Coordinates of C-alpha atoms and ligand atoms in Angstrom, one line a residue:
M1 CA 0.1 0.1 0.0
P2 CA 1.2 3.4 -1.0
M3 CA 1.9 5.7 2.0
K4 CA -0.8 8.3 2.9
P5 CA 0.6 11.6 1.4
I6 CA 1.5 14.3 3.8
N7 CA -1.0 17.2 3.4
I8 CA -0.4 20.7 5.0
A9 CA -3.2 23.1 5.2
I10 CA -2.3 27.0 5.1
D11 CA -5.5 29.5 5.4
G12 CA -5.7 32.8 6.2
P13 CA -6.6 36.1 4.6
A14 CA -5.4 37.9 1.2
G15 CA -1.8 39.2 1.7
A16 CA -1.0 37.4 4.9
G17 CA 2.2 36.0 2.8
K18 CA 0.7 32.3 2.7
S19 CA 1.5 31.8 -1.3
T20 CA 5.2 33.0 -0.9
V21 CA 5.6 31.3 2.3
A22 CA 4.1 27.9 1.2
K23 CA 5.9 28.1 -1.9
G24 CA 9.1 28.4 0.0
V25 CA 8.3 25.9 2.2
A26 CA 7.4 23.5 -0.3
K27 CA 10.5 23.7 -2.4
K28 CA 12.5 22.9 0.7
L29 CA 10.6 20.0 1.4
G30 CA 9.9 18.7 -2.2
Y31 CA 6.4 19.1 -1.8
I32 CA 4.0 20.3 -4.4
Y33 CA 2.3 23.8 -3.6
V34 CA -1.5 24.1 -4.5
D35 CA -2.9 27.5 -4.7
T36 CA -6.7 26.7 -4.5
G37 CA -7.5 30.8 -4.9
A38 CA -6.4 30.2 -8.6
L39 CA -9.5 28.0 -9.2
Y40 CA -11.8 30.6 -7.6
R41 CA -10.3 33.1 -9.7
A42 CA -10.5 31.3 -13.0
I43 CA -14.2 31.0 -12.2
G44 CA -14.6 34.6 -11.5
V45 CA -12.5 35.4 -14.5
H46 CA -14.9 33.0 -16.9
A47 CA -17.9 34.9 -15.4
L48 CA -16.4 38.1 -15.9
R49 CA -15.7 37.2 -19.8
K50 CA -19.2 36.1 -20.3
G51 CA -20.6 39.2 -18.6
V52 CA -22.4 37.6 -15.9
D53 CA -22.7 39.1 -12.5
T54 CA -20.2 37.3 -10.1
K55 CA -22.6 37.6 -7.3
D56 CA -25.6 35.8 -9.3
A57 CA -25.6 32.5 -7.7
E58 CA -28.2 31.1 -10.7
G59 CA -26.0 33.0 -13.5
V60 CA -22.5 31.9 -12.2
G61 CA -24.0 28.2 -11.5
A62 CA -25.4 28.1 -15.0
L63 CA -22.0 28.6 -16.4
L64 CA -20.6 25.5 -14.4
G65 CA -21.2 23.0 -16.9
E66 CA -19.5 24.8 -19.8
I67 CA -16.2 25.4 -17.3
K68 CA -13.4 23.0 -17.1
V69 CA -10.6 24.0 -14.6
E70 CA -7.4 22.2 -14.3
L71 CA -4.4 22.7 -12.3
K72 CA -1.0 21.5 -14.2
F73 CA 2.4 21.4 -12.3
V74 CA 5.6 22.1 -14.4
D75 CA 8.9 22.0 -12.8
G76 CA 6.6 22.0 -9.5
V77 CA 5.1 25.5 -10.2
Q78 CA 1.4 25.5 -10.6
K79 CA -0.4 26.7 -13.7
V80 CA -4.3 26.9 -14.1
F81 CA -6.1 26.1 -17.0
L82 CA -9.8 27.7 -17.9
C83 CA -11.3 25.5 -20.7
G84 CA -7.8 24.7 -21.9
E85 CA -6.2 28.2 -22.2
D86 CA -3.3 29.1 -19.4
V87 CA -4.9 31.7 -17.5
S88 CA -2.1 31.7 -14.7
E89 CA -1.6 35.4 -15.4
A90 CA -5.1 36.8 -16.3
I91 CA -6.4 35.6 -12.8
R92 CA -4.2 38.0 -10.8
T93 CA -5.6 41.5 -11.6
P94 CA -8.0 43.1 -8.9
D95 CA -11.1 42.7 -10.8
A96 CA -10.1 38.8 -10.7
S97 CA -9.5 39.1 -7.0
M98 CA -13.1 40.6 -6.3
A99 CA -14.7 38.2 -8.6
A100 CA -13.1 35.3 -7.2
S101 CA -14.2 36.7 -3.6
N102 CA -17.9 36.9 -5.0
V103 CA -18.3 33.5 -7.1
S104 CA -16.4 31.4 -3.9
A105 CA -19.5 32.5 -1.6
I106 CA -22.0 30.1 -4.1
P107 CA -22.3 26.6 -2.9
A108 CA -22.4 25.3 -6.0
V109 CA -18.9 26.9 -7.0
R110 CA -17.5 25.1 -4.0
A111 CA -18.8 21.9 -4.5
F112 CA -17.7 22.2 -8.4
L113 CA -14.2 22.7 -6.9
L114 CA -14.1 20.3 -4.1
D115 CA -12.8 16.9 -5.6
L116 CA -10.4 18.7 -7.7
Q117 CA -8.6 19.7 -4.5
R118 CA -9.2 16.7 -2.4
D119 CA -8.0 14.3 -5.5
I120 CA -4.7 16.4 -5.7
A121 CA -4.3 16.3 -1.9
S122 CA -4.9 12.2 -1.8
K123 CA -2.0 11.7 -4.8
N124 CA 0.8 14.0 -3.7
N125 CA 2.7 15.3 -0.7
C126 CA 1.3 19.0 -0.8
L127 CA 1.3 22.1 1.0
M128 CA -2.4 23.7 0.0
D129 CA -3.5 27.3 0.5
G130 CA -6.6 28.9 0.5
R131 CA -9.6 29.5 3.0
D132 CA -11.3 26.7 3.9
I133 CA -8.6 24.0 3.6
G134 CA -8.3 23.2 7.5
T135 CA -11.6 23.3 7.9
V136 CA -13.4 21.9 5.0
V137 CA -11.4 20.6 2.1
L138 CA -8.6 18.6 4.2
P139 CA -10.2 18.2 7.6
D140 CA -7.4 15.5 8.3
A141 CA -4.5 17.4 7.4
Q142 CA -1.5 16.6 9.3
I143 CA -0.5 20.0 10.0
K144 CA -2.7 22.9 9.8
I145 CA -1.6 26.7 9.6
F146 CA -3.6 29.9 9.9
M147 CA -1.4 32.7 8.5
T148 CA -2.6 36.1 9.1
A149 CA -1.3 39.7 9.4
D150 CA -2.4 43.3 10.1
V151 CA -4.7 44.4 7.1
E152 CA -2.6 47.8 6.6
E153 CA 0.5 45.5 6.1
R154 CA -1.4 42.9 3.9
A155 CA -2.7 45.7 1.4
M156 CA 0.7 47.5 1.5
R157 CA 2.3 44.3 0.5
R158 CA -0.6 43.7 -2.3
Y159 CA -0.2 47.5 -3.4
K160 CA 3.7 46.7 -4.0
E161 CA 3.2 43.5 -5.6
L162 CA 0.5 45.3 -8.0
Q163 CA 2.8 48.4 -8.4
E164 CA 5.5 45.9 -9.8
K165 CA 3.3 44.6 -12.3
G166 CA 2.1 47.9 -13.6
I167 CA -1.4 48.1 -12.2
S168 CA -1.9 51.7 -10.9
D169 CA -4.4 51.2 -8.2
T170 CA -4.0 53.5 -5.3
F171 CA -2.9 52.0 -1.8
E172 CA -6.5 53.4 -0.5
Q173 CA -8.0 51.4 -3.3
V174 CA -6.2 48.2 -2.4
L175 CA -6.9 48.7 1.2
S176 CA -10.6 49.0 0.8
E177 CA -10.9 46.0 -1.6
M178 CA -8.9 43.6 0.7
K179 CA -11.3 45.0 3.7
E180 CA -14.3 44.1 1.5
R181 CA -12.9 41.0 0.3
D182 CA -11.8 40.0 4.1
F183 CA -15.6 40.7 5.4
Q184 CA -17.0 38.7 2.4
D185 CA -14.9 35.6 2.8
S186 CA -15.5 35.7 6.4
N187 CA -18.8 36.2 6.7
R188 CA -20.3 33.9 3.8
P189 CA -22.6 31.3 5.3
I190 CA -20.5 28.5 3.7
A191 CA -16.8 27.7 4.3
P192 CA -16.0 31.2 5.9
L193 CA -12.5 31.9 6.5
K194 CA -11.7 31.0 10.0
P195 CA -8.7 28.9 11.5
A196 CA -9.5 25.6 12.0
E197 CA -9.6 24.6 15.7
D198 CA -6.6 22.3 15.6
S199 CA -4.4 24.8 13.6
I200 CA -1.4 26.6 14.6
I201 CA -2.0 30.6 14.0
F202 CA 0.9 32.2 12.9
D203 CA 0.9 36.4 12.8
S204 CA 3.5 37.7 10.2
T205 CA 2.8 41.4 10.9
G206 CA 6.4 42.8 11.3
H207 CA 8.1 39.8 9.8
T208 CA 9.9 39.7 6.3
L209 CA 8.8 36.8 4.1
Q210 CA 12.1 35.2 4.7
Q211 CA 11.2 35.0 8.4
S212 CA 8.1 33.8 7.8
I213 CA 9.6 31.0 5.6
D214 CA 11.8 30.0 8.2
E215 CA 9.9 29.9 11.3
I216 CA 6.8 28.1 9.5
S217 CA 9.4 25.8 8.0
A218 CA 10.6 24.9 11.8
L219 CA 7.1 24.7 12.6
I220 CA 6.5 22.1 10.2
G221 CA 9.8 20.6 11.0
E222 CA 8.9 19.7 14.6
K223 CA 5.8 18.0 13.3
I224 CA 6.8 15.6 10.8
Ligands
DC1 O1 -6.1 33.4 -2.2 P1 -6.7 34.1 -3.4 O2 -6.4 35.5 -3.0 O3 -6.0 34.0 -4.6 O4 -8.2 33.9 -3.3 C1 -9.2 34.9 -4.3 C2 -10.5 34.5 -3.5 O5 -11.1 33.3 -3.6 C3 -10.7 34.7 -2.1 O6 -11.0 36.2 -1.5 C4 -11.7 33.7 -1.5 C5 -11.7 32.6 -2.4 N1 -10.9 31.5 -2.0 C6 -11.9 30.7 -1.0 O7 -13.2 31.1 -1.0 N2 -11.6 29.5 -0.8 C7 -10.2 29.4 -1.2 N3 -9.8 27.9 -0.4 C8 -9.4 30.0 -2.0 C9 -9.8 30.9 -2.2

């Protein structure tokens, strides 16, 4: 019998540093890094392209039959495909962030993506990052980490990332969208963002990314 893969859940709000930290730790351990937000973003982008209101559960639900979302791992780097098209870059805009948060509150969308996430985790040692990985997707994950940080600091990190990409949103815009997304993601009735009871809470406020990678690697190292 093959050994059960090791699954590490990393949840938390946008901009807490989950993806950078999880990527760094995955590389150290030789695990794959799975960014589940990319799945919701792909569905959000599809709805935007089709001109469907991303908060309209019926409208978005009706699109699911025509949507095929796949994750592929090329040299350990995740790529997301929407109906065969590589949308890994297209999903990284502020509009796609808000669309993802909107569609992620729709139960049919969450159900649509659940098996895909569990299937990857059942076959691979992985770090999976999202909002409900420790609570819903992988409740039996061997390690669960909930990463958070002060909202102003998270918004500043995101603002700098967007600037590097040439996206000219102001800091105030980024901060207000982040607060809106935090609120939506934490207050939806289905799979809201919250720490699993057995998670380790890690606050990255005031940490450099390297400090967070080192501390979380050490935490994981103690457990596996
Ligand atoms: O991690 P991210 O910022 O790329 O996620 C985009 C949105 O997708 C986020 O605002 C909420 C949603 N999401 C979710 O509901 N559940 C997940 N496991 C991952 C993301």
